[in-house]
């Protein structure tokens, strides 16, 4: 494949919604590793969460997380007793998933892009891009590209581009060399 890795397109329309135990929202899982992992055994997991009501976040022992506000005015979080305002869209925020976290919505419903990864078993680096960005992944690395605002295209030198509609994703296993192009905004997550 001319140095190209495996690319799978994951359509937003194919993701079932899971209602939270507290009724405050729903989650749609984009991808997880291992693919058949549950909430106790994943090494990393990416999802979109629709938060419709104030309330506590679930606590995930041994998990670090990156939250990116994709829609809405934002949230006032209290993480381990400290206030943390999340009101800038497309700005990834890192925090520990095992810290007690309470959420107050600033002005109605929000949609968050979440990446969770097990401390000591995986790492995840999340960036949000606009325009065009060259991407590479070494063997053993995974890239996740998610169209957060508008559409995006993942291009590789060996074949046609992969068009991503709103909230569609591309899961890429290295080795890979290509680029992402978007007039809106796309999240790029490097997972090891």
Short mmCIF file of N, CA and C in Angstrom, two decimals, residues 8-15 30 48 70-71 113 144-154 161-170 180-187:
data_model
loop_
_atom_site.label_atom_id
_atom_site.label_comp_id
_atom_site.label_asym_id
_atom_site.label_seq_id
_atom_site.Cartn_x
_atom_site.Cartn_y
_atom_site.Cartn_z
N UNK A 8 -10.13 2.99 8.54
CA UNK A 8 -11.55 2.63 8.65
C UNK A 8 -12.34 3.90 8.90
N UNK A 9 -13.40 4.11 8.11
CA UNK A 9 -14.28 5.25 8.32
C UNK A 9 -15.43 4.80 9.22
N UNK A 10 -15.67 5.58 10.27
CA UNK A 10 -16.70 5.27 11.27
C UNK A 10 -17.77 6.36 11.19
N UNK A 11 -18.93 6.01 10.66
CA UNK A 11 -19.99 6.99 10.41
C UNK A 11 -20.78 7.31 11.67
N UNK A 12 -21.06 8.59 11.88
CA UNK A 12 -21.83 9.05 13.03
C UNK A 12 -23.21 8.39 13.07
N UNK A 13 -23.81 8.18 11.92
CA UNK A 13 -25.16 7.61 11.85
C UNK A 13 -25.22 6.17 12.36
N UNK A 14 -24.07 5.51 12.44
CA UNK A 14 -24.03 4.11 12.87
C UNK A 14 -23.82 3.94 14.37
N UNK A 15 -23.73 5.03 15.12
CA UNK A 15 -23.44 4.95 16.56
C UNK A 15 -24.71 4.98 17.39
N UNK A 30 -17.32 6.35 19.68
CA UNK A 30 -16.74 6.41 18.34
C UNK A 30 -15.85 5.20 18.11
N UNK A 48 -18.60 10.81 21.84
CA UNK A 48 -19.28 12.09 21.87
C UNK A 48 -20.34 12.01 22.96
N UNK A 70 -17.61 20.79 21.71
CA UNK A 70 -17.87 20.87 20.28
C UNK A 70 -19.11 21.70 19.96
N UNK A 71 -20.11 21.69 20.85
CA UNK A 71 -21.33 22.46 20.64
C UNK A 71 -21.80 23.02 21.97
N UNK A 113 -16.54 16.18 22.86
CA UNK A 113 -15.74 15.09 22.32
C UNK A 113 -14.81 14.66 23.44
N UNK A 144 -6.87 8.97 15.25
CA UNK A 144 -8.32 9.09 15.13
C UNK A 144 -8.60 10.51 14.69
N UNK A 145 -9.27 10.65 13.55
CA UNK A 145 -9.64 11.97 13.02
C UNK A 145 -11.16 12.06 13.08
N UNK A 146 -11.68 13.12 13.72
CA UNK A 146 -13.12 13.30 13.88
C UNK A 146 -13.50 14.69 13.39
N UNK A 147 -14.47 14.75 12.48
CA UNK A 147 -14.98 16.04 11.98
C UNK A 147 -15.89 16.63 13.06
N UNK A 148 -15.42 17.64 13.78
CA UNK A 148 -16.18 18.25 14.87
C UNK A 148 -17.07 19.39 14.42
N UNK A 149 -16.69 20.07 13.35
CA UNK A 149 -17.44 21.23 12.87
C UNK A 149 -17.40 21.19 11.35
N UNK A 150 -18.50 20.84 10.72
CA UNK A 150 -18.51 20.72 9.27
C UNK A 150 -17.95 19.39 8.83
N UNK A 151 -17.34 19.38 7.65
CA UNK A 151 -16.83 18.15 7.06
C UNK A 151 -15.30 18.18 7.03
N UNK A 152 -14.73 17.02 6.76
CA UNK A 152 -13.27 16.91 6.65
C UNK A 152 -12.96 15.82 5.63
N UNK A 153 -11.74 15.83 5.12
CA UNK A 153 -11.27 14.79 4.21
C UNK A 153 -9.92 14.30 4.69
N UNK A 154 -9.77 12.98 4.78
CA UNK A 154 -8.49 12.36 5.09
C UNK A 154 -7.92 11.87 3.78
N UNK A 161 -9.48 10.06 -1.36
CA UNK A 161 -9.65 10.58 0.00
C UNK A 161 -10.87 9.96 0.67
N UNK A 162 -10.88 10.04 1.98
CA UNK A 162 -12.00 9.56 2.78
C UNK A 162 -12.78 10.78 3.27
N UNK A 163 -14.00 10.96 2.76
CA UNK A 163 -14.83 12.11 3.13
C UNK A 163 -15.53 11.83 4.46
N UNK A 164 -15.43 12.79 5.37
CA UNK A 164 -16.05 12.67 6.69
C UNK A 164 -17.11 13.75 6.83
N UNK A 165 -18.35 13.33 7.10
CA UNK A 165 -19.42 14.27 7.39
C UNK A 165 -19.34 14.68 8.85
N UNK A 166 -20.26 15.54 9.32
CA UNK A 166 -20.24 15.97 10.71
C UNK A 166 -20.24 14.78 11.69
N UNK A 167 -19.26 14.79 12.57
CA UNK A 167 -19.04 13.78 13.61
C UNK A 167 -18.62 12.40 13.08
N UNK A 168 -18.43 12.26 11.76
CA UNK A 168 -17.82 11.04 11.25
C UNK A 168 -16.36 10.99 11.69
N UNK A 169 -15.79 9.80 11.69
CA UNK A 169 -14.40 9.63 12.13
C UNK A 169 -13.67 8.69 11.18
N UNK A 170 -12.34 8.82 11.17
CA UNK A 170 -11.47 7.87 10.48
C UNK A 170 -10.47 7.35 11.50
N UNK A 180 -5.02 15.72 6.60
CA UNK A 180 -6.42 16.00 6.84
C UNK A 180 -6.67 17.43 6.35
N UNK A 181 -7.84 17.60 5.73
CA UNK A 181 -8.22 18.91 5.20
C UNK A 181 -9.64 19.21 5.68
N UNK A 182 -9.87 20.42 6.23
CA UNK A 182 -11.20 20.80 6.67
C UNK A 182 -11.36 22.31 6.62
N UNK A 183 -12.55 22.74 6.21
CA UNK A 183 -12.90 24.16 6.27
C UNK A 183 -13.48 24.49 7.64
N UNK A 184 -13.89 23.44 8.36
CA UNK A 184 -14.40 23.62 9.71
C UNK A 184 -13.32 23.30 10.72
N UNK A 185 -13.59 22.35 11.58
CA UNK A 185 -12.59 21.91 12.55
C UNK A 185 -12.65 20.40 12.71
N UNK A 186 -11.49 19.80 12.84
CA UNK A 186 -11.39 18.36 13.03
C UNK A 186 -10.47 18.07 14.20
N UNK A 187 -10.84 17.11 15.01
CA UNK A 187 -9.96 16.63 16.08
C UNK A 187 -9.05 15.57 15.51
#
